[in-house]
Amino acid sequence: MRTADIGVVGLAVMGSNLARNFARHGFTVAVYNRTYAKTQELIAEHGGDGDFVPSEELADFVASLKRPRKAMIMVQAGKATDAVIESLAELMEPGDMIIDGGNAHFENTRRREAALRERGIHFVGTGVSGGEEGALNGPSIMPGGSAESYESLGPILEAISAKAPDGTPCCTRLGPDGAGHFVKMVHNGIEYSDMQLIGEAYDLLRRGAGIEPTELSKIFSEWNTGDLDSYLIEITAEVLGHTDAATGKPFVDVVLDQAGQKGTGRWTVQIALDLGVPVTGIAEATFARALSSGTRQREGAVGVLSGPDGGVDLPESFVDDVRQALYASKIVAYAQGFDQIAAANAEFGWDIDLGSCAALWRSGCIIRAGFLDKITAAWRGNPGLPTLLAAPEFTKIVTEAQDAWRRVVSAAVQAGIPTPGFSAALAYYDGLRSKRLPAALIQGQRDFFGAHTYKRVDREGTFHTEWSGDRSETEL
Ligand code: 6PG
């Protein structure tokens, strides 16, 4: 019997593209899908990509794998994943590995890893980013799991991963149990934020400055040659330049303006709340999607709530102002995302290296961008940075951009164009750099109605004022 280097369970487009990617890199790939027709389809259409071992039964699939067995599952998150894991585990032996490449919640990954560890099986929760094309031609891969599993699995994943401009594979073991899926979740949160900011830039230039989509497509292409060079800017130019065949209108005008979401942005925000990390850019982006889809409220408000609707007088320089505001806000989004990973390190006892995260996002993934080289260098140069914004290079960028940033947010407010992403990012920046925040007043209020106590600026200790009495202060 032939023995496969790795196997893939679940041959929908992501699974089959990953299987083809493994095969194209010279690995023998076992493939299994619940409906055998899908497996046959893969072999019929792409069998020429390399050496596949198709199986109709899961037991044969497992038997066709070299020891220690490596089975990558690409099935629906939730119950389907649990069911496949259980069926595989029953057929496997200690030392074997189950790799979950889907967008699983990291808490589920932790649970599954702990349960399988008891049975001697390695469970490797792995983020895979880059969509269908990335899966086939080189995704960014974010594995968690044991160091032992990475010894034999790592080289295979690294071989099929995207390569950064300096040639290093965009695949690094990030830490035990849920670390990989956590990093992928934050990647998606940043993706939400980035997409929202680009959306706001588009809205400001279209509704505010009256620039048509074809022209905007050129502006985004131009931006893609500078600091903003990134996959998301590149595809924005493509989408804006596309004309709907049926109507001859700009494609962007015929699409219903209700953004969907599968949940990873929401998870990022939920967990950030638990960790107490202000990921305001990601939160605003997630809420903006919810607002867009809140049809009942929107229908009740359009034509009822009054205000300006773009179309204000804007100077020629506004386009470049928006570019700078976008760049600065984007840096804030990344800074917040990295803070969340650092907080998770402390909470879950991980040691995820922020420089390695930035490095493996440089190619293959959805948020790949030229400036990730700078972020990588910033974390590697000083892993103890209190915030990415404090890295000299980024301090300089946001300092230089801030006049434009403020003009853009002011213009947006005047024009009645919602820019929750730009505004939240600027407010975060101003919040961080404020010597005094109104939190002092909030502490006073809390102490007033709930005796929640406060600390003083001038001496150590915890204090309470007798608000309903003589207003004397006691030290507790
Ligand atoms: C990626 C993407 C991928 C997927 C998102 C889309 O990194 O390849 O992030 O994981 O496209 O799940 O998420 P929404 O449907 O929530 O926008």
CSV table of C-alpha atoms and ligand atoms in Angstrom, one decimal:
chain,number,residue,atom,x,y,z
A,1,MET,CA,0.0,0.0,0.0
A,2,ARG,CA,1.2,3.5,-0.8
A,3,THR,CA,1.8,5.7,2.2
A,4,ALA,CA,0.9,9.3,2.1
A,5,ASP,CA,2.9,12.1,3.7
A,6,ILE,CA,-0.2,14.0,4.8
A,7,GLY,CA,-4.0,13.7,4.3
A,8,VAL,CA,-6.8,16.1,3.8
A,9,VAL,CA,-10.3,15.5,5.0
A,10,GLY,CA,-13.0,17.7,3.5
A,11,LEU,CA,-12.6,18.6,-0.2
A,12,ALA,CA,-14.6,21.7,-0.6
A,13,VAL,CA,-12.7,24.4,-2.4
A,14,MET,CA,-10.2,25.3,0.5
A,15,GLY,CA,-9.6,21.6,1.3
A,16,SER,CA,-9.1,20.5,-2.3
A,17,ASN,CA,-6.8,23.5,-3.1
A,18,LEU,CA,-4.7,22.7,0.0
A,19,ALA,CA,-4.5,19.1,-1.1
A,20,ARG,CA,-3.4,20.2,-4.6
A,21,ASN,CA,-0.8,22.5,-3.1
A,22,PHE,CA,0.7,19.7,-1.0
A,23,ALA,CA,0.7,17.5,-4.1
A,24,ARG,CA,2.3,20.2,-6.3
A,25,HIS,CA,5.1,20.3,-3.7
A,26,GLY,CA,5.9,16.7,-4.2
A,27,PHE,CA,4.1,15.3,-1.1
A,28,THR,CA,1.9,12.2,-1.5
A,29,VAL,CA,-1.5,13.3,-0.3
A,30,ALA,CA,-4.3,11.1,1.0
A,31,VAL,CA,-7.7,12.6,0.3
A,32,TYR,CA,-11.1,11.9,1.8
A,33,ASN,CA,-14.5,13.5,1.6
A,34,ARG,CA,-17.8,12.3,3.1
A,35,THR,CA,-19.3,12.2,-0.3
A,36,TYR,CA,-16.9,10.2,-2.5
A,37,ALA,CA,-18.0,11.9,-5.7
A,38,LYS,CA,-16.1,15.0,-4.5
A,39,THR,CA,-13.0,13.0,-4.1
A,40,GLN,CA,-13.4,11.5,-7.6
A,41,GLU,CA,-14.0,15.0,-9.0
A,42,LEU,CA,-10.7,16.2,-7.5
A,43,ILE,CA,-8.8,13.3,-8.9
A,44,ALA,CA,-10.5,13.6,-12.3
A,45,GLU,CA,-9.9,17.3,-12.6
A,46,HIS,CA,-6.6,17.8,-10.9
A,47,GLY,CA,-5.0,14.3,-10.5
A,48,GLY,CA,-2.2,15.6,-12.7
A,49,ASP,CA,-1.0,18.0,-9.9
A,50,GLY,CA,0.8,15.2,-8.2
A,51,ASP,CA,0.5,12.0,-6.2
A,52,PHE,CA,-3.0,11.6,-4.6
A,53,VAL,CA,-4.3,8.6,-2.6
A,54,PRO,CA,-8.1,8.7,-2.7
A,55,SER,CA,-10.1,6.7,-0.2
A,56,GLU,CA,-13.8,6.1,0.0
A,57,GLU,CA,-13.7,5.0,3.6
A,58,LEU,CA,-12.1,7.0,6.4
A,59,ALA,CA,-10.4,3.8,7.8
A,60,ASP,CA,-8.6,3.4,4.4
A,61,PHE,CA,-7.7,7.0,4.4
A,62,VAL,CA,-6.1,6.7,7.9
A,63,ALA,CA,-4.4,3.5,6.9
A,64,SER,CA,-2.8,5.2,3.9
A,65,LEU,CA,-1.0,7.7,6.0
A,66,LYS,CA,2.7,7.4,7.0
A,67,ARG,CA,3.4,7.3,10.8
A,68,PRO,CA,3.1,9.6,12.6
A,69,ARG,CA,-0.1,10.2,10.7
A,70,LYS,CA,-1.0,13.7,9.7
A,71,ALA,CA,-4.6,14.4,8.8
A,72,MET,CA,-5.6,18.0,8.0
A,73,ILE,CA,-9.3,18.6,8.4
A,74,MET,CA,-11.0,21.3,6.3
A,75,VAL,CA,-14.6,21.0,7.4
A,76,GLN,CA,-17.3,23.3,8.7
A,77,ALA,CA,-16.6,24.8,12.1
A,78,GLY,CA,-18.6,23.5,15.1
A,79,LYS,CA,-20.3,20.1,15.2
A,80,ALA,CA,-19.0,18.9,11.9
A,81,THR,CA,-15.4,19.4,13.1
A,82,ASP,CA,-16.0,17.6,16.4
A,83,ALA,CA,-17.6,14.7,14.5
A,84,VAL,CA,-14.7,14.3,12.1
A,85,ILE,CA,-12.1,14.6,14.9
A,86,GLU,CA,-13.8,11.8,16.9
A,87,SER,CA,-14.0,9.5,13.9
A,88,LEU,CA,-10.3,10.1,13.0
A,89,ALA,CA,-9.1,9.8,16.6
A,90,GLU,CA,-10.8,6.4,16.9
A,91,LEU,CA,-8.7,5.2,14.0
A,92,MET,CA,-5.4,6.8,15.0
A,93,GLU,CA,-2.6,5.9,17.4
A,94,PRO,CA,-0.6,7.9,20.0
A,95,GLY,CA,1.8,10.3,18.2
A,96,ASP,CA,-0.5,10.9,15.3
A,97,MET,CA,-1.7,14.4,14.4
A,98,ILE,CA,-5.0,16.0,13.6
A,99,ILE,CA,-4.6,19.5,12.1
A,100,ASP,CA,-7.7,21.7,12.0
A,101,GLY,CA,-7.2,24.3,9.2
A,102,GLY,CA,-10.6,25.9,9.5
A,103,ASN,CA,-11.6,29.1,11.3
A,104,ALA,CA,-12.3,27.5,14.6
A,105,HIS,CA,-12.8,29.4,17.8
A,106,PHE,CA,-9.6,29.2,19.8
A,107,GLU,CA,-11.4,28.1,23.0
A,108,ASN,CA,-12.8,25.1,21.0
A,109,THR,CA,-9.2,24.4,19.9
A,110,ARG,CA,-8.0,24.4,23.5
A,111,ARG,CA,-10.8,22.0,24.5
A,112,ARG,CA,-10.1,19.7,21.6
A,113,GLU,CA,-6.3,19.8,22.1
A,114,ALA,CA,-6.7,18.9,25.8
A,115,ALA,CA,-9.1,16.0,25.1
A,116,LEU,CA,-6.9,14.6,22.4
A,117,ARG,CA,-3.7,15.0,24.4
A,118,GLU,CA,-5.1,12.6,26.9
A,119,ARG,CA,-5.4,10.0,24.2
A,120,GLY,CA,-1.8,10.8,23.0
A,121,ILE,CA,-2.9,12.5,19.8
A,122,HIS,CA,-1.6,15.9,18.8
A,123,PHE,CA,-4.2,18.4,17.9
A,124,VAL,CA,-2.9,21.3,15.8
A,125,GLY,CA,-5.2,24.2,15.5
A,126,THR,CA,-3.9,26.1,12.5
A,127,GLY,CA,-5.0,29.4,10.9
A,128,VAL,CA,-4.9,29.4,7.1
A,129,SER,CA,-5.3,32.7,5.3
A,130,GLY,CA,-5.4,33.7,1.7
A,131,GLY,CA,-8.7,32.4,0.5
A,132,GLU,CA,-9.1,29.9,-2.3
A,133,GLU,CA,-6.2,31.2,-4.3
A,134,GLY,CA,-3.9,31.3,-1.3
A,135,ALA,CA,-4.7,27.8,-0.4
A,136,LEU,CA,-3.6,26.7,-3.9
A,137,ASN,CA,-0.6,28.9,-4.4
A,138,GLY,CA,0.7,29.6,-1.0
A,139,PRO,CA,-1.3,30.7,2.1
A,140,SER,CA,-0.1,32.3,5.2
A,141,ILE,CA,-0.2,29.5,7.8
A,142,MET,CA,-0.5,30.0,11.6
A,143,PRO,CA,-0.1,26.8,13.5
A,144,GLY,CA,-0.6,26.2,17.2
A,145,GLY,CA,-0.1,22.8,18.9
A,146,SER,CA,2.8,21.0,20.5
A,147,ALA,CA,6.4,21.7,19.6
A,148,GLU,CA,6.8,17.9,19.0
A,149,SER,CA,4.1,17.9,16.3
A,150,TYR,CA,5.8,20.8,14.5
A,151,GLU,CA,9.0,18.8,14.1
A,152,SER,CA,7.6,16.6,11.4
A,153,LEU,CA,4.6,18.8,10.4
A,154,GLY,CA,6.3,22.1,10.2
A,155,PRO,CA,8.5,21.4,7.1
A,156,ILE,CA,5.4,20.2,5.2
A,157,LEU,CA,3.4,23.3,6.0
A,158,GLU,CA,6.3,25.6,5.4
A,159,ALA,CA,6.9,24.1,2.0
A,160,ILE,CA,3.4,24.9,0.8
A,161,SER,CA,3.1,28.3,2.5
A,162,ALA,CA,3.6,31.7,0.9
A,163,LYS,CA,7.1,33.1,1.0
A,164,ALA,CA,7.8,36.6,2.3
A,165,PRO,CA,9.8,39.0,0.1
A,166,ASP,CA,13.0,37.9,1.8
A,167,GLY,CA,12.2,34.2,1.0
A,168,THR,CA,11.2,33.1,4.5
A,169,PRO,CA,8.1,30.8,4.7
A,170,CYS,CA,4.9,32.5,6.0
A,171,CYS,CA,4.4,29.7,8.5
A,172,THR,CA,5.8,29.6,12.1
A,173,ARG,CA,4.6,27.7,15.1
A,174,LEU,CA,3.0,30.3,17.3
A,175,GLY,CA,2.5,28.5,20.5
A,176,PRO,CA,0.6,25.6,22.2
A,177,ASP,CA,-3.1,24.7,21.9
A,178,GLY,CA,-5.2,27.6,20.7
A,179,ALA,CA,-2.4,30.1,19.9
A,180,GLY,CA,-2.6,29.6,16.1
A,181,HIS,CA,-6.3,30.0,15.9
A,182,PHE,CA,-6.1,33.0,18.2
A,183,VAL,CA,-3.6,34.7,15.9
A,184,LYS,CA,-5.8,33.9,12.9
A,185,MET,CA,-8.8,35.3,14.6
A,186,VAL,CA,-7.0,38.6,15.3
A,187,HIS,CA,-5.8,38.6,11.7
A,188,ASN,CA,-9.4,38.5,10.7
A,189,GLY,CA,-10.3,41.3,13.1
A,190,ILE,CA,-7.6,43.4,11.6
A,191,GLU,CA,-9.0,42.4,8.1
A,192,TYR,CA,-12.4,43.7,9.2
A,193,SER,CA,-10.9,47.0,10.4
A,194,ASP,CA,-8.8,47.4,7.2
A,195,MET,CA,-11.8,46.8,5.0
A,196,GLN,CA,-13.9,49.2,7.0
A,197,LEU,CA,-11.3,51.9,6.7
A,198,ILE,CA,-11.0,51.4,3.0
A,199,GLY,CA,-14.7,51.6,2.7
A,200,GLU,CA,-14.8,54.9,4.6
A,201,ALA,CA,-12.0,56.3,2.3
A,202,TYR,CA,-14.1,55.3,-0.7
A,203,ASP,CA,-17.3,56.9,0.8
A,204,LEU,CA,-15.5,60.1,1.6
A,205,LEU,CA,-14.0,60.4,-1.9
A,206,ARG,CA,-17.2,59.3,-3.6
A,207,ARG,CA,-20.0,60.9,-1.6
A,208,GLY,CA,-17.9,63.7,-0.2
A,209,ALA,CA,-15.6,64.6,-3.1
A,210,GLY,CA,-17.9,63.3,-5.9
A,211,ILE,CA,-15.2,61.2,-7.5
A,212,GLU,CA,-16.6,58.4,-9.7
A,213,PRO,CA,-15.7,54.7,-9.3
A,214,THR,CA,-13.5,54.5,-12.4
A,215,GLU,CA,-11.5,57.4,-11.3
A,216,LEU,CA,-11.4,56.0,-7.7
A,217,SER,CA,-10.1,52.7,-9.1
A,218,LYS,CA,-7.1,54.6,-10.5
A,219,ILE,CA,-6.6,56.5,-7.2
A,220,PHE,CA,-6.5,53.2,-5.2
A,221,SER,CA,-4.1,51.7,-7.8
A,222,GLU,CA,-1.9,54.6,-7.4
A,223,TRP,CA,-2.0,54.3,-3.6
A,224,ASN,CA,-1.1,50.7,-4.0
A,225,THR,CA,2.3,51.8,-5.3
A,226,GLY,CA,3.2,53.6,-2.1
A,227,ASP,CA,2.9,53.2,1.7
A,228,LEU,CA,-0.5,51.6,1.4
A,229,ASP,CA,0.7,48.8,-0.9
A,230,SER,CA,-1.4,45.9,0.1
A,231,TYR,CA,-3.7,43.1,-1.2
A,232,LEU,CA,-6.8,44.8,0.1
A,233,ILE,CA,-6.0,48.1,-1.6
A,234,GLU,CA,-5.2,46.2,-4.8
A,235,ILE,CA,-8.5,44.3,-4.9
A,236,THR,CA,-10.4,47.5,-4.0
A,237,ALA,CA,-9.0,49.1,-7.2
A,238,GLU,CA,-10.2,46.0,-9.1
A,239,VAL,CA,-13.7,46.0,-7.6
A,240,LEU,CA,-14.2,49.8,-8.1
A,241,GLY,CA,-13.0,49.4,-11.7
A,242,HIS,CA,-15.5,46.7,-12.5
A,243,THR,CA,-18.6,47.4,-14.5
A,244,ASP,CA,-21.8,45.3,-14.1
A,245,ALA,CA,-22.4,43.5,-17.4
A,246,ALA,CA,-26.2,43.4,-17.0
A,247,THR,CA,-26.7,47.1,-16.3
A,248,GLY,CA,-23.5,48.8,-17.5
A,249,LYS,CA,-23.4,50.5,-14.1
A,250,PRO,CA,-20.4,50.5,-11.8
A,251,PHE,CA,-20.4,47.1,-10.0
A,252,VAL,CA,-20.2,48.8,-6.6
A,253,ASP,CA,-23.6,50.5,-7.3
A,254,VAL,CA,-25.5,47.3,-8.0
A,255,VAL,CA,-24.4,45.4,-4.9
A,256,LEU,CA,-26.8,45.6,-1.9
A,257,ASP,CA,-25.0,47.6,0.8
A,258,GLN,CA,-25.4,45.0,3.6
A,259,ALA,CA,-22.1,43.5,4.8
A,260,GLY,CA,-22.1,39.9,5.8
A,261,GLN,CA,-19.9,38.2,8.4
A,262,LYS,CA,-19.1,34.7,9.4
A,263,GLY,CA,-18.1,35.5,13.0
A,264,THR,CA,-14.4,35.9,13.3
A,265,GLY,CA,-14.6,39.7,13.7
A,266,ARG,CA,-17.2,39.3,16.4
A,267,TRP,CA,-15.1,36.7,18.2
A,268,THR,CA,-12.1,39.1,18.2
A,269,VAL,CA,-14.2,41.9,19.8
A,270,GLN,CA,-15.9,39.5,22.3
A,271,ILE,CA,-12.5,38.2,23.5
A,272,ALA,CA,-11.0,41.7,23.5
A,273,LEU,CA,-13.7,42.7,25.9
A,274,ASP,CA,-12.9,39.8,28.1
A,275,LEU,CA,-9.2,40.6,28.0
A,276,GLY,CA,-9.9,44.3,28.5
A,277,VAL,CA,-8.1,45.3,25.4
A,278,PRO,CA,-9.5,48.3,23.5
A,279,VAL,CA,-9.6,47.1,19.9
A,280,THR,CA,-11.8,50.0,18.9
A,281,GLY,CA,-11.1,49.8,15.2
A,282,ILE,CA,-12.1,46.2,15.0
A,283,ALA,CA,-15.2,46.8,17.2
A,284,GLU,CA,-16.3,49.7,15.0
A,285,ALA,CA,-15.7,47.7,11.9
A,286,THR,CA,-17.8,44.8,13.2
A,287,PHE,CA,-20.6,47.2,14.4
A,288,ALA,CA,-20.5,49.0,11.0
A,289,ARG,CA,-21.3,45.7,9.3
A,290,ALA,CA,-24.1,45.1,11.8
A,291,LEU,CA,-25.5,48.6,11.2
A,292,SER,CA,-25.4,48.1,7.4
A,293,SER,CA,-27.4,44.9,7.8
A,294,GLY,CA,-29.8,46.4,10.4
A,295,THR,CA,-32.5,47.0,7.7
A,296,ARG,CA,-35.4,47.7,10.1
A,297,GLN,CA,-33.6,50.6,11.7
A,298,ARG,CA,-32.2,51.9,8.5
A,299,GLU,CA,-35.5,51.8,6.7
A,300,GLY,CA,-37.0,53.6,9.7
A,301,ALA,CA,-34.4,56.3,9.6
A,302,VAL,CA,-33.8,57.1,5.9
A,303,GLY,CA,-35.7,60.2,4.9
A,304,VAL,CA,-36.7,60.7,8.6
A,305,LEU,CA,-33.4,61.7,10.2
A,306,SER,CA,-32.1,64.8,8.6
A,307,GLY,CA,-28.5,65.9,8.0
A,308,PRO,CA,-26.0,66.6,5.2
A,309,ASP,CA,-25.3,63.9,2.7
A,310,GLY,CA,-21.8,64.6,1.4
A,311,GLY,CA,-21.2,67.1,-1.3
A,312,VAL,CA,-19.3,69.7,0.7
A,313,ASP,CA,-16.6,71.9,-0.8
A,314,LEU,CA,-13.3,70.0,-0.5
A,315,PRO,CA,-9.9,71.1,-1.6
A,316,GLU,CA,-7.8,69.3,-4.2
A,317,SER,CA,-5.5,68.0,-1.4
A,318,PHE,CA,-8.4,66.1,0.2
A,319,VAL,CA,-7.6,62.9,-1.7
A,320,ASP,CA,-4.1,62.8,-0.2
A,321,ASP,CA,-5.5,63.7,3.2
A,322,VAL,CA,-7.7,60.7,3.0
A,323,ARG,CA,-4.7,58.5,2.0
A,324,GLN,CA,-2.8,59.7,5.1
A,325,ALA,CA,-5.8,59.3,7.4
A,326,LEU,CA,-6.2,55.7,6.0
A,327,TYR,CA,-2.6,54.9,6.7
A,328,ALA,CA,-2.6,56.3,10.2
A,329,SER,CA,-5.9,54.6,11.1
A,330,LYS,CA,-4.6,51.3,9.7
A,331,ILE,CA,-1.5,51.5,11.9
A,332,VAL,CA,-3.8,52.0,14.9
A,333,ALA,CA,-5.8,48.9,13.9
A,334,TYR,CA,-2.6,46.8,13.8
A,335,ALA,CA,-1.4,48.3,17.1
A,336,GLN,CA,-4.6,47.3,18.8
A,337,GLY,CA,-4.5,43.8,17.3
A,338,PHE,CA,-1.0,43.2,18.5
A,339,ASP,CA,-2.0,44.4,22.0
A,340,GLN,CA,-4.7,41.8,22.0
A,341,ILE,CA,-2.2,39.0,21.1
A,342,ALA,CA,0.1,40.3,23.9
A,343,ALA,CA,-2.8,40.2,26.4
A,344,ALA,CA,-3.6,36.7,25.3
A,345,ASN,CA,0.0,35.7,26.0
A,346,ALA,CA,-0.4,36.8,29.6
A,347,GLU,CA,-3.9,35.3,30.0
A,348,PHE,CA,-3.3,31.9,28.5
A,349,GLY,CA,0.4,31.4,29.3
A,350,TRP,CA,1.5,31.6,25.7
A,351,ASP,CA,4.6,33.2,24.3
A,352,ILE,CA,3.5,34.2,20.9
A,353,ASP,CA,6.2,36.3,19.3
A,354,LEU,CA,4.7,39.5,17.9
A,355,GLY,CA,7.6,39.9,15.4
A,356,SER,CA,6.9,36.3,14.0
A,357,CYS,CA,3.2,37.1,13.7
A,358,ALA,CA,4.0,40.2,11.7
A,359,ALA,CA,6.5,38.3,9.6
A,360,LEU,CA,4.1,35.6,8.6
A,361,TRP,CA,1.4,38.1,7.6
A,362,ARG,CA,3.8,39.6,5.0
A,363,SER,CA,2.7,37.3,2.2
A,364,GLY,CA,-0.2,34.9,1.4
A,365,CYS,CA,-2.8,36.2,3.8
A,366,ILE,CA,-5.6,38.7,3.2
A,367,ILE,CA,-4.0,41.5,5.3
A,368,ARG,CA,-0.6,41.2,3.5
A,369,ALA,CA,0.9,44.6,3.0
A,370,GLY,CA,4.2,46.2,2.3
A,371,PHE,CA,4.3,47.9,5.7
A,372,LEU,CA,4.3,44.6,7.5
A,373,ASP,CA,8.1,44.6,6.9
A,374,LYS,CA,8.2,47.7,9.0
A,375,ILE,CA,6.0,46.2,11.7
A,376,THR,CA,8.2,43.0,11.8
A,377,ALA,CA,11.3,45.2,12.2
A,378,ALA,CA,9.6,47.2,14.9
A,379,TRP,CA,8.8,44.2,17.1
A,380,ARG,CA,12.0,42.4,16.4
A,381,GLY,CA,14.0,45.6,17.2
A,382,ASN,CA,12.1,46.0,20.5
A,383,PRO,CA,9.8,43.2,21.7
A,384,GLY,CA,9.1,45.2,24.8
A,385,LEU,CA,7.4,48.1,22.9
A,386,PRO,CA,4.4,49.3,25.0
A,387,THR,CA,2.5,49.9,21.8
A,388,LEU,CA,3.4,49.6,18.1
A,389,LEU,CA,2.7,53.4,17.9
A,390,ALA,CA,5.7,54.0,20.1
A,391,ALA,CA,8.1,52.4,17.6
A,392,PRO,CA,10.0,55.4,16.2
A,393,GLU,CA,9.1,54.7,12.6
A,394,PHE,CA,5.4,54.5,13.4
A,395,THR,CA,5.5,57.5,15.8
A,396,LYS,CA,6.9,59.5,12.9
A,397,ILE,CA,4.3,58.3,10.4
A,398,VAL,CA,1.3,59.1,12.6
A,399,THR,CA,2.8,62.4,13.7
A,400,GLU,CA,3.2,63.4,10.1
A,401,ALA,CA,-0.3,62.1,9.1
A,402,GLN,CA,-2.2,63.6,12.0
A,403,ASP,CA,-3.1,67.1,10.5
A,404,ALA,CA,-4.5,65.3,7.5
A,405,TRP,CA,-6.2,62.8,9.7
A,406,ARG,CA,-7.9,65.5,11.7
A,407,ARG,CA,-9.0,67.4,8.6
A,408,VAL,CA,-10.6,64.2,7.2
A,409,VAL,CA,-12.5,63.4,10.4
A,410,SER,CA,-13.7,67.0,10.6
A,411,ALA,CA,-14.8,67.0,7.0
A,412,ALA,CA,-16.6,63.7,7.4
A,413,VAL,CA,-18.5,65.1,10.4
A,414,GLN,CA,-19.4,68.2,8.4
A,415,ALA,CA,-20.5,66.2,5.4
A,416,GLY,CA,-22.5,63.7,7.4
A,417,ILE,CA,-20.5,60.8,6.1
A,418,PRO,CA,-20.0,58.1,8.8
A,419,THR,CA,-16.4,57.3,9.5
A,420,PRO,CA,-16.5,55.2,12.7
A,421,GLY,CA,-13.1,53.6,11.8
A,422,PHE,CA,-11.2,56.8,11.2
A,423,SER,CA,-12.8,58.6,14.1
A,424,ALA,CA,-12.3,55.7,16.6
A,425,ALA,CA,-8.7,55.4,15.5
A,426,LEU,CA,-8.0,59.1,16.0
A,427,ALA,CA,-9.8,59.1,19.3
A,428,TYR,CA,-7.7,56.1,20.4
A,429,TYR,CA,-4.5,58.0,19.4
A,430,ASP,CA,-5.6,61.1,21.3
A,431,GLY,CA,-6.6,58.9,24.2
A,432,LEU,CA,-3.2,57.3,24.4
A,433,ARG,CA,-1.3,60.5,24.3
A,434,SER,CA,-3.5,62.5,26.7
A,435,LYS,CA,-1.7,63.3,29.9
A,436,ARG,CA,-5.0,63.4,31.8
A,437,LEU,CA,-8.2,61.6,30.9
A,438,PRO,CA,-11.7,62.2,32.2
A,439,ALA,CA,-11.4,58.8,33.9
A,440,ALA,CA,-10.7,60.8,37.0
A,441,LEU,CA,-14.2,62.2,36.9
A,442,ILE,CA,-15.6,58.7,36.3
A,443,GLN,CA,-13.8,57.5,39.4
A,444,GLY,CA,-15.4,60.3,41.3
A,445,GLN,CA,-18.8,59.3,40.0
A,446,ARG,CA,-18.2,55.7,40.9
A,447,ASP,CA,-17.2,56.6,44.4
A,448,PHE,CA,-20.2,58.9,44.7
A,449,PHE,CA,-22.9,56.4,43.9
A,450,GLY,CA,-21.3,53.1,44.9
A,451,ALA,CA,-18.4,53.8,47.2
A,452,HIS,CA,-16.1,52.2,44.7
A,453,THR,CA,-13.1,54.1,46.0
A,454,TYR,CA,-10.3,55.8,44.0
A,455,LYS,CA,-6.6,56.4,44.1
A,456,ARG,CA,-5.0,59.8,44.4
A,457,VAL,CA,-2.3,61.4,42.2
A,458,ASP,CA,-0.3,62.7,45.1
A,459,ARG,CA,-0.1,59.7,47.5
A,460,GLU,CA,-0.3,56.0,47.7
A,461,GLY,CA,-3.5,54.2,49.0
A,462,THR,CA,-7.1,53.7,48.3
A,463,PHE,CA,-9.6,56.4,49.3
A,464,HIS,CA,-13.3,57.1,49.7
A,465,THR,CA,-15.2,60.4,50.2
A,466,GLU,CA,-18.3,60.5,52.3
A,467,TRP,CA,-20.4,62.0,49.6
A,468,SER,CA,-23.7,61.8,51.4
A,469,GLY,CA,-22.2,63.0,54.7
A,470,ASP,CA,-19.6,65.6,55.5
A,471,ARG,CA,-17.5,64.9,52.4
A,472,SER,CA,-14.5,64.0,54.4
A,473,GLU,CA,-12.1,61.6,52.9
A,474,THR,CA,-11.1,58.3,54.4
A,475,GLU,CA,-8.2,56.1,53.5
A,476,LEU,CA,-9.1,52.4,53.4
B,1,6PG,C1,-8.7,34.6,5.2
B,1,6PG,C2,-10.1,35.1,5.4
B,1,6PG,C3,-11.0,34.0,5.5
B,1,6PG,C4,-12.5,34.3,5.2
B,1,6PG,C5,-13.1,35.1,6.3
B,1,6PG,C6,-14.2,36.0,5.8
B,1,6PG,O1,-7.9,34.9,6.0
B,1,6PG,O2,-8.5,33.9,4.2
B,1,6PG,O3,-10.2,35.9,6.5
B,1,6PG,O4,-10.8,33.4,6.7
B,1,6PG,O5,-12.6,35.0,4.0
B,1,6PG,O6,-13.7,34.2,7.2
B,1,6PG,O7,-14.9,36.5,6.9
B,1,6PG,P1,-16.3,37.1,6.9
B,1,6PG,O8,-17.2,36.3,6.1
B,1,6PG,O9,-16.6,37.2,8.4
B,1,6PG,O10,-16.1,38.5,6.3
